[in-house]
Amino acid sequence: MNQALWVLRKDLLIEWRARSRAFALACFALNVLLLFAFAVGPDTAVMGQHASAYLWLALLMTSTLLLSRSMQIETESGALDALVLAPVQAPALYYGKTLANALQLCGLAILALPIVLGLGDVGIEQSAGQLLVVVVLGCFGLAAPGTLYAALTARIPSQQLLMPLLMFPLIVPCLVAAVKATGLVLNGDPFGQLTSWLLFLVCFDVIYLAICGVLFEKVVSE
Amino acid sequence: MKWERIVVIVALLMLAWSHYAGLTQDAETDEVYMNLVGRIFYVHVPIAAIGLMVYLVALVTACLALWSGTSKWDAMTEGIIEVGLVMNLLTLVQGSIWGKVTWGTWWDWDPRLTTTAIMFVMFLGILVMREMVEDPDRRMTASAVATIVAAVNVPIVYYSVEWWKEQSIHQGHSDQEGTSAILPWPFRIGMLATVLLCIGLSVMRYRISLAKLKSEREAELPSAPAKLDLEEA
């Protein structure tokens, strides 16, 4: 547990010291959101109706860059080998990195939310606390398998192509649940469906956190 | 002739009989709700059901490859995924044909259809990755890990018709009450034939993949040093 927290601290410290990279990621997410707005056209009603989908698609696209970069830092100068030899346990390394990636994605989501709400002219029908829960669960859903796939493809020359190719289909259940749950929080939940989607997200997160935690050791020890 | 070729030929003959028997049986034995259209049951269900099981076998061989580090399990995983993809694609095509007749559309964003399509893309991605990774050890680890993670989708596909019952237009799991008494035999033979076909094809693909891996390993070995001519020296 301690080791995971140290890895988390290390990753966040690296990101803090290279703040321009985090800023570039935020700009990329904003660009994607604006592109959706331009593609849909000047129809605020349509933008508002699909606001949750645009938010999560922007986060998904940004996550591929963020996750790839988080593992690239480790493999660039042999830092990953040094960490394994330290010795940092592989599961601790995985959970530390996943936590750092999920927190960064949450930060991006919180930055992107006002923009999405503004572009679509939508408010929050349910509570902001529920929205935060959806964002946290959704970001962990992206980060849990994403961190493993980033490690898996880190030493492969075509990482930028392989990473989304493997990750996007896997993420679909999480994406659907996060979009539905966010939509229900933003537009209202008259039939009480929010709990079932949140439960689905929890199950997705738990399953992938458990499986990827076990498999990460094999990936970093090759 | 290698045994797997005989298995494939026998399986194809059994499959031909089961399809013939299922598709040409008396109209009174048709499925009670779908009537004539329901006869796709004999063709579609064995392919779809066994296709899912093929991916579960790939999960087992991927685990064995990951924990034993042996090339033969890696080659087996590749062969099985290739066969699974063919079954998966056939499932989607047959389902679309049935959907056009029954639902009036080739495709619907139904949970069963969507999860099956996602599964196809996931496993296709693994084969694409295998082509892109040159180091055999790294390829084995990467594809085994990706297969294990992708196999989580198999139960989601199977239970999708129950979990998202309200959103689903795909029929639920079949039971004895909704089917005719004559149905089981052509259906059972069809299931057995599909299992044999998958085994035969997987072994054929396994042998090709193993030969490719062996040649890669041999190419990796350092060449023997040239003999020194001591007399000349």
Coordinates of C-alpha atoms in Angstrom, one line a residue:
Chain A
M1 CA 0.0 0.0 0.0
N2 CA 2.8 2.3 1.0
Q3 CA 4.7 1.6 -2.2
A4 CA 1.6 2.3 -4.3
L5 CA 1.3 5.7 -2.6
W6 CA 4.9 6.5 -3.3
V7 CA 4.4 5.6 -6.9
L8 CA 1.3 7.9 -6.9
R9 CA 3.3 10.7 -5.3
K10 CA 6.2 10.2 -7.8
D11 CA 3.9 10.3 -10.8
L12 CA 2.0 13.4 -9.6
L13 CA 5.3 15.1 -8.8
I14 CA 6.6 14.4 -12.4
E15 CA 3.3 15.8 -13.8
W16 CA 3.5 18.8 -11.5
R17 CA 7.1 19.6 -12.6
A18 CA 6.1 19.3 -16.3
R19 CA 2.9 21.3 -16.0
S20 CA 3.1 22.4 -19.6
R21 CA 2.3 18.8 -20.6
A22 CA -0.8 18.7 -18.4
F23 CA -1.8 22.1 -19.9
A24 CA -1.3 20.7 -23.4
L25 CA -3.6 17.7 -22.6
A26 CA -6.3 20.1 -21.3
C27 CA -6.0 22.1 -24.5
F28 CA -6.3 18.8 -26.5
A29 CA -9.5 17.9 -24.6
L30 CA -10.9 21.4 -25.2
N31 CA -10.1 21.1 -28.9
V32 CA -11.9 17.8 -29.2
L33 CA -15.0 19.3 -27.5
L34 CA -15.0 22.3 -29.8
L35 CA -14.6 20.0 -32.8
F36 CA -17.7 18.1 -31.7
A37 CA -19.5 21.4 -31.4
F38 CA -18.4 22.5 -34.9
A39 CA -19.3 19.1 -36.4
V40 CA -22.8 19.1 -34.9
G41 CA -23.4 22.7 -36.0
P42 CA -25.0 25.7 -34.3
D43 CA -27.7 23.6 -32.7
T44 CA -27.5 24.0 -28.9
A45 CA -30.3 21.6 -28.3
V46 CA -28.5 18.7 -30.0
M47 CA -25.2 19.6 -28.2
G48 CA -27.1 19.7 -24.9
Q49 CA -28.8 16.4 -25.6
H50 CA -25.5 14.6 -26.3
A51 CA -23.3 16.7 -23.8
S52 CA -22.4 13.6 -21.7
A53 CA -21.3 11.6 -24.8
Y54 CA -19.1 14.5 -26.0
L55 CA -17.5 14.8 -22.5
W56 CA -16.6 11.1 -22.3
L57 CA -15.4 10.9 -25.9
A58 CA -13.1 13.9 -25.3
L59 CA -11.8 12.2 -22.1
L60 CA -11.3 8.9 -23.9
M61 CA -9.3 10.5 -26.6
T62 CA -7.2 12.5 -24.2
S63 CA -6.7 9.4 -22.0
T64 CA -4.8 7.6 -24.7
L65 CA -2.2 10.4 -24.8
L66 CA -2.1 10.6 -21.0
L67 CA -1.7 6.9 -20.5
S68 CA 0.9 6.4 -23.2
R69 CA 2.9 9.2 -21.8
S70 CA 2.7 7.9 -18.2
M71 CA 4.4 4.7 -19.3
Q72 CA 6.8 6.3 -21.7
I73 CA 8.3 8.2 -18.8
E74 CA 9.1 4.9 -17.2
T75 CA 10.6 3.2 -20.2
E76 CA 12.5 6.1 -21.7
S77 CA 15.5 6.0 -19.4
G78 CA 15.1 2.5 -17.9
A79 CA 13.2 3.9 -14.9
L80 CA 10.8 1.0 -15.0
D81 CA 13.6 -1.5 -14.6
A82 CA 15.1 0.5 -11.7
L83 CA 11.7 0.6 -10.0
V84 CA 11.3 -3.2 -10.4
L85 CA 14.8 -3.7 -9.0
A86 CA 14.2 -1.1 -6.1
P87 CA 12.2 -3.4 -5.5
V88 CA 8.7 -2.0 -6.0
Q89 CA 6.1 -4.7 -6.1
A90 CA 4.4 -4.9 -9.6
P91 CA 0.9 -4.6 -8.1
A92 CA 1.9 -1.5 -6.1
L93 CA 3.4 0.0 -9.3
Y94 CA 0.2 -0.7 -11.2
Y95 CA -2.2 0.6 -8.5
G96 CA 0.0 3.7 -7.9
K97 CA 0.1 4.5 -11.6
T98 CA -3.6 3.8 -12.1
L99 CA -4.5 6.0 -9.2
A100 CA -2.3 8.8 -10.6
N101 CA -3.8 8.4 -14.1
A102 CA -7.4 8.3 -12.8
L103 CA -6.8 11.5 -10.7
Q104 CA -5.4 13.3 -13.7
L105 CA -8.4 12.2 -15.8
C106 CA -10.7 13.4 -13.0
G107 CA -8.9 16.8 -13.1
L108 CA -9.4 17.0 -16.9
A109 CA -13.1 16.0 -16.5
I110 CA -13.7 18.7 -13.9
L111 CA -12.0 21.3 -16.3
A112 CA -14.0 20.0 -19.3
L113 CA -17.4 19.9 -17.5
P114 CA -18.2 23.6 -17.4
I115 CA -17.2 23.9 -21.1
V116 CA -19.6 21.0 -22.0
L117 CA -22.4 22.4 -19.9
G118 CA -21.8 25.9 -21.5
L119 CA -21.7 24.6 -25.1
G120 CA -24.8 22.5 -24.6
D121 CA -26.6 25.0 -22.4
V122 CA -27.5 22.3 -19.9
G123 CA -27.6 22.4 -16.1
I124 CA -27.2 19.7 -13.4
E125 CA -30.7 18.2 -12.6
Q126 CA -29.4 15.9 -10.0
S127 CA -26.7 16.7 -7.4
A128 CA -23.1 17.7 -8.2
G129 CA -22.0 15.0 -5.7
Q130 CA -23.6 12.3 -7.9
L131 CA -21.8 13.8 -11.0
L132 CA -18.5 13.6 -9.1
V133 CA -19.2 9.9 -8.3
V134 CA -19.9 9.2 -12.0
V135 CA -16.7 11.1 -13.1
V136 CA -14.5 9.3 -10.5
L137 CA -15.9 5.8 -11.4
G138 CA -15.7 6.5 -15.2
C139 CA -12.1 7.8 -14.9
F140 CA -11.1 4.7 -13.0
G141 CA -12.8 2.6 -15.7
L142 CA -10.6 4.3 -18.3
A143 CA -7.4 4.2 -16.2
A144 CA -7.7 0.5 -15.0
P145 CA -7.3 -1.3 -18.3
G146 CA -5.6 1.7 -19.9
T147 CA -2.6 1.6 -17.6
L148 CA -2.1 -2.1 -18.3
Y149 CA -2.4 -1.6 -22.1
A150 CA 0.0 1.4 -21.9
A151 CA 2.6 -0.8 -20.2
L152 CA 1.9 -3.6 -22.6
T153 CA 2.5 -1.5 -25.7
A154 CA 5.2 0.8 -24.2
R155 CA 8.1 -1.1 -25.8
I156 CA 6.4 -1.7 -29.1
P157 CA 7.3 0.7 -31.9
S158 CA 3.7 1.3 -33.1
Q159 CA 2.4 2.1 -29.6
Q160 CA 0.3 5.1 -30.7
L161 CA -1.6 2.9 -33.1
L162 CA -1.9 -0.3 -30.9
M163 CA -2.9 1.4 -27.7
P164 CA -6.3 2.7 -29.0
L165 CA -6.8 -0.3 -31.2
L166 CA -6.7 -2.6 -28.1
M167 CA -8.2 -0.2 -25.5
F168 CA -11.2 1.4 -27.3
P169 CA -13.3 -1.8 -27.8
L170 CA -12.5 -2.9 -24.2
I171 CA -13.6 0.5 -22.9
V172 CA -17.0 0.5 -24.6
P173 CA -19.1 -1.0 -21.7
C174 CA -17.5 1.6 -19.3
L175 CA -18.1 4.4 -21.9
V176 CA -21.7 3.5 -22.4
A177 CA -22.3 3.3 -18.6
A178 CA -20.5 6.6 -17.9
V179 CA -22.3 8.4 -20.7
K180 CA -25.7 7.1 -19.6
A181 CA -25.0 7.9 -15.9
T182 CA -23.8 11.4 -16.7
G183 CA -26.8 12.0 -19.0
L184 CA -29.1 11.0 -16.1
V185 CA -27.4 13.3 -13.7
L186 CA -27.5 16.2 -16.2
N187 CA -31.0 15.7 -17.7
G188 CA -32.8 14.1 -14.7
D189 CA -33.5 10.5 -13.7
P190 CA -37.4 10.1 -13.6
F191 CA -37.2 6.2 -13.7
G192 CA -34.4 5.8 -11.1
Q193 CA -31.9 4.2 -13.5
L194 CA -28.8 6.0 -12.2
T195 CA -28.1 3.4 -9.4
S196 CA -28.0 0.5 -11.9
W197 CA -25.5 2.3 -14.1
L198 CA -23.3 3.3 -11.1
L199 CA -23.4 -0.3 -10.0
F200 CA -22.3 -1.4 -13.5
L201 CA -19.4 1.1 -13.4
V202 CA -18.3 -0.2 -9.9
C203 CA -18.3 -3.8 -11.2
F204 CA -16.3 -2.8 -14.3
D205 CA -13.8 -1.0 -12.2
V206 CA -13.4 -3.8 -9.6
I207 CA -13.1 -6.5 -12.3
Y208 CA -10.4 -4.7 -14.3
L209 CA -8.5 -3.4 -11.3
A210 CA -8.3 -7.0 -10.0
I211 CA -7.4 -8.7 -13.3
C212 CA -4.9 -6.0 -14.5
G213 CA -3.3 -5.8 -11.0
V214 CA -2.4 -9.5 -11.4
L215 CA -1.3 -9.3 -15.0
F216 CA 0.8 -6.2 -14.6
E217 CA 3.7 -8.2 -13.0
K218 CA 4.0 -10.4 -16.2
V219 CA 4.0 -7.3 -18.4
V220 CA 6.8 -5.4 -16.5
S221 CA 8.9 -8.5 -15.8
E222 CA 9.4 -9.5 -19.5
Chain B
M1 CA -3.5 -37.6 -43.9
K2 CA -3.2 -35.8 -40.6
W3 CA -5.9 -36.5 -38.0
E4 CA -7.2 -32.9 -37.9
R5 CA -8.0 -32.9 -41.6
I6 CA -10.1 -36.1 -41.1
V7 CA -11.8 -34.3 -38.2
V8 CA -12.6 -31.3 -40.3
I9 CA -14.0 -33.4 -43.2
V10 CA -16.2 -35.5 -40.7
A11 CA -17.3 -32.3 -39.1
L12 CA -18.3 -30.7 -42.4
L13 CA -20.3 -33.8 -43.4
M14 CA -22.1 -33.8 -40.0
L15 CA -22.7 -30.0 -40.3
A16 CA -24.2 -30.6 -43.8
W17 CA -26.5 -33.2 -42.5
S18 CA -27.6 -31.2 -39.5
H19 CA -28.3 -28.2 -41.7
Y20 CA -30.2 -30.3 -44.3
A21 CA -32.2 -32.0 -41.6
G22 CA -32.9 -28.8 -39.7
L23 CA -33.8 -26.7 -42.8
T24 CA -36.0 -29.3 -44.6
Q25 CA -38.0 -30.8 -41.7
D26 CA -41.8 -30.7 -41.7
A27 CA -43.4 -27.3 -41.2
E28 CA -45.4 -28.6 -38.1
T29 CA -42.1 -28.9 -36.2
D30 CA -41.1 -25.3 -36.6
E31 CA -40.4 -23.1 -33.7
V32 CA -43.7 -21.9 -32.2
Y33 CA -43.2 -18.1 -32.5
M34 CA -41.0 -17.6 -35.5
N35 CA -42.2 -20.6 -37.7
L36 CA -40.1 -21.0 -40.9
V37 CA -37.6 -18.2 -40.0
G38 CA -36.8 -20.0 -36.8
R39 CA -35.0 -22.6 -38.7
I40 CA -31.9 -20.5 -38.7
F41 CA -31.6 -21.8 -35.2
Y42 CA -29.9 -24.9 -36.6
V43 CA -27.3 -22.8 -38.4
H44 CA -26.8 -19.8 -36.2
V45 CA -26.9 -21.1 -32.6
P46 CA -24.2 -23.7 -32.9
I47 CA -21.8 -21.2 -34.5
A48 CA -22.6 -18.5 -32.0
A49 CA -22.5 -20.7 -28.9
I50 CA -19.4 -22.6 -29.9
G51 CA -17.7 -19.4 -31.1
L52 CA -18.1 -18.0 -27.5
M53 CA -16.6 -21.3 -26.1
V54 CA -13.7 -21.0 -28.5
Y55 CA -12.7 -17.7 -26.9
L56 CA -12.9 -19.3 -23.5
V57 CA -10.5 -22.0 -24.6
A58 CA -8.2 -19.2 -25.9
L59 CA -8.4 -17.7 -22.4
V60 CA -7.1 -21.0 -21.0
T61 CA -4.3 -21.4 -23.5
A62 CA -3.3 -17.7 -23.0
C63 CA -3.0 -18.3 -19.2
L64 CA -0.9 -21.4 -19.9
A65 CA 1.3 -19.4 -22.4
L66 CA 1.7 -16.6 -19.9
W67 CA 2.6 -18.8 -16.9
S68 CA 4.6 -21.5 -18.7
G69 CA 6.3 -19.3 -21.3
T70 CA 6.1 -22.0 -23.9
S71 CA 5.8 -21.3 -27.6
K72 CA 3.3 -24.1 -28.2
W73 CA 0.7 -22.5 -26.0
D74 CA 1.3 -19.2 -27.7
A75 CA 0.8 -20.8 -31.1
M76 CA -2.3 -22.6 -29.9
T77 CA -3.7 -19.3 -28.6
E78 CA -3.1 -17.7 -32.0
G79 CA -4.8 -20.6 -33.9
I80 CA -7.8 -20.6 -31.6
I81 CA -8.3 -16.8 -31.8
E82 CA -8.2 -17.1 -35.6
V83 CA -10.9 -19.7 -35.6
G84 CA -12.9 -17.8 -32.9
L85 CA -12.8 -14.7 -35.2
V86 CA -14.2 -16.7 -38.1
M87 CA -17.0 -18.0 -35.9
N88 CA -17.6 -14.5 -34.5
L89 CA -17.9 -13.0 -38.0
L90 CA -20.2 -15.8 -39.2
T91 CA -22.4 -15.2 -36.1
L92 CA -22.6 -11.5 -37.0
V93 CA -23.4 -12.2 -40.7
Q94 CA -26.0 -14.9 -39.9
G95 CA -27.5 -12.8 -37.2
S96 CA -27.9 -9.9 -39.7
I97 CA -29.6 -12.1 -42.2
W98 CA -32.0 -13.3 -39.5
G99 CA -32.5 -9.7 -38.3
K100 CA -33.4 -8.5 -41.7
V101 CA -36.2 -11.1 -42.0
T102 CA -37.4 -10.9 -38.4
W103 CA -36.8 -7.2 -37.3
G104 CA -36.8 -5.7 -40.8
T105 CA -33.2 -4.3 -40.4
W106 CA -29.7 -5.7 -41.0
W107 CA -28.4 -4.2 -37.8
D108 CA -29.8 -2.9 -34.5
W109 CA -27.8 -1.5 -31.6
D110 CA -29.1 -4.3 -29.5
P111 CA -26.9 -5.2 -26.5
R112 CA -26.3 -8.8 -27.8
L113 CA -25.3 -7.6 -31.3
T114 CA -23.2 -4.7 -30.0
T115 CA -21.3 -6.8 -27.5
T116 CA -20.7 -9.5 -30.1
A117 CA -19.3 -6.8 -32.6
I118 CA -17.1 -5.4 -29.8
M119 CA -15.7 -8.8 -29.1
F120 CA -14.9 -9.3 -32.7
V121 CA -12.9 -6.0 -32.8
M122 CA -11.2 -6.8 -29.6
F123 CA -9.8 -10.2 -30.7
L124 CA -9.0 -8.8 -34.2
G125 CA -6.9 -6.2 -32.4
I126 CA -4.9 -9.0 -30.7
L127 CA -4.1 -10.6 -34.1
V128 CA -3.1 -7.2 -35.5
M129 CA -0.9 -6.6 -32.5
R130 CA 0.8 -10.0 -33.1
E131 CA 1.7 -9.0 -36.6
M132 CA 3.3 -5.7 -35.3
V133 CA 5.4 -7.2 -32.5
E134 CA 8.6 -8.7 -33.8
D135 CA 10.1 -10.1 -30.6
P136 CA 8.5 -13.6 -30.0
D137 CA 8.7 -13.4 -26.2
R138 CA 7.2 -9.9 -26.0
R139 CA 4.5 -11.0 -28.5
M140 CA 3.6 -14.0 -26.4
T141 CA 3.3 -11.9 -23.2
A142 CA 1.4 -9.1 -24.9
S143 CA -1.1 -11.3 -26.8
A144 CA -1.7 -13.6 -23.7
V145 CA -2.4 -10.6 -21.5
A146 CA -4.6 -9.0 -24.1
T147 CA -6.5 -12.3 -24.6
I148 CA -7.1 -12.7 -20.8
V149 CA -8.4 -9.1 -20.6
A150 CA -10.6 -9.4 -23.7
A151 CA -12.1 -12.7 -22.5
V152 CA -13.9 -10.8 -19.8
N153 CA -16.3 -9.7 -22.6
V154 CA -17.4 -13.4 -23.2
P155 CA -19.8 -13.5 -20.1
I156 CA -21.0 -10.0 -20.9
V157 CA -22.0 -11.2 -24.4
Y158 CA -23.7 -14.3 -23.0
Y159 CA -25.7 -12.6 -20.3
S160 CA -26.4 -9.4 -22.3
V161 CA -29.9 -10.6 -23.2
E162 CA -30.7 -11.0 -19.5
W163 CA -28.9 -7.9 -18.0
W164 CA -30.3 -5.5 -20.6
K165 CA -33.6 -7.3 -21.1
E166 CA -35.6 -4.0 -21.5
Q167 CA -33.3 -2.6 -24.1
S168 CA -32.8 -5.9 -26.0
I169 CA -34.9 -7.1 -29.0
H170 CA -32.7 -10.2 -29.3
Q171 CA -34.5 -13.3 -28.0
G172 CA -33.4 -14.6 -24.6
H173 CA -31.8 -18.0 -23.9
S174 CA -33.9 -20.8 -25.5
D175 CA -35.6 -23.5 -23.5
Q176 CA -37.4 -26.8 -24.2
E177 CA -40.9 -25.2 -24.0
G178 CA -40.4 -22.9 -27.0
T179 CA -38.9 -25.5 -29.3
S180 CA -40.2 -28.6 -31.1
A181 CA -39.6 -32.2 -29.9
I182 CA -37.7 -33.1 -33.2
L183 CA -35.4 -30.1 -32.9
P184 CA -32.7 -31.6 -30.6
W185 CA -31.2 -34.1 -33.0
P186 CA -30.2 -31.9 -35.9
F187 CA -29.3 -29.3 -33.4
R188 CA -27.1 -31.6 -31.2
I189 CA -25.3 -33.0 -34.3
G190 CA -24.8 -29.4 -35.5
M191 CA -23.3 -28.5 -32.1
L192 CA -21.0 -31.5 -32.1
A193 CA -20.0 -30.9 -35.7
T194 CA -19.1 -27.2 -34.9
V195 CA -17.0 -28.3 -31.9
L196 CA -15.1 -30.8 -34.1
L197 CA -14.7 -28.2 -36.9
C198 CA -13.3 -25.7 -34.4
I199 CA -10.9 -28.3 -33.0
G200 CA -9.7 -29.4 -36.4
L201 CA -9.3 -25.9 -37.8
S202 CA -7.5 -24.7 -34.6
V203 CA -5.0 -27.6 -34.7
M204 CA -4.3 -26.8 -38.4
R205 CA -3.7 -23.2 -37.6
Y206 CA -1.7 -24.1 -34.5
R207 CA 0.7 -26.2 -36.6
I208 CA 1.2 -23.3 -39.1
S209 CA 1.7 -20.8 -36.2
L210 CA 4.1 -23.1 -34.4
A211 CA 6.2 -23.7 -37.5
K212 CA 6.4 -19.9 -38.0
L213 CA 7.5 -19.4 -34.4
K214 CA 10.1 -22.1 -34.6
S215 CA 11.6 -20.5 -37.7
E216 CA 11.7 -17.1 -35.9
R217 CA 13.5 -18.7 -32.9
E218 CA 16.0 -20.4 -35.2
A219 CA 16.7 -17.1 -37.0
E220 CA 17.3 -15.5 -33.6
L221 CA 20.0 -18.0 -32.6
P222 CA 23.6 -16.6 -33.1
S223 CA 25.3 -18.3 -36.1
A224 CA 28.1 -20.7 -35.3
P225 CA 31.6 -19.1 -35.4
A226 CA 33.5 -19.8 -38.5
K227 CA 36.1 -22.5 -38.2
L228 CA 39.6 -21.2 -37.6
D229 CA 42.1 -22.6 -39.9
L230 CA 44.9 -23.2 -37.4
E231 CA 47.4 -24.3 -40.0
E232 CA 47.0 -21.1 -42.0
A233 CA 47.3 -19.1 -38.7

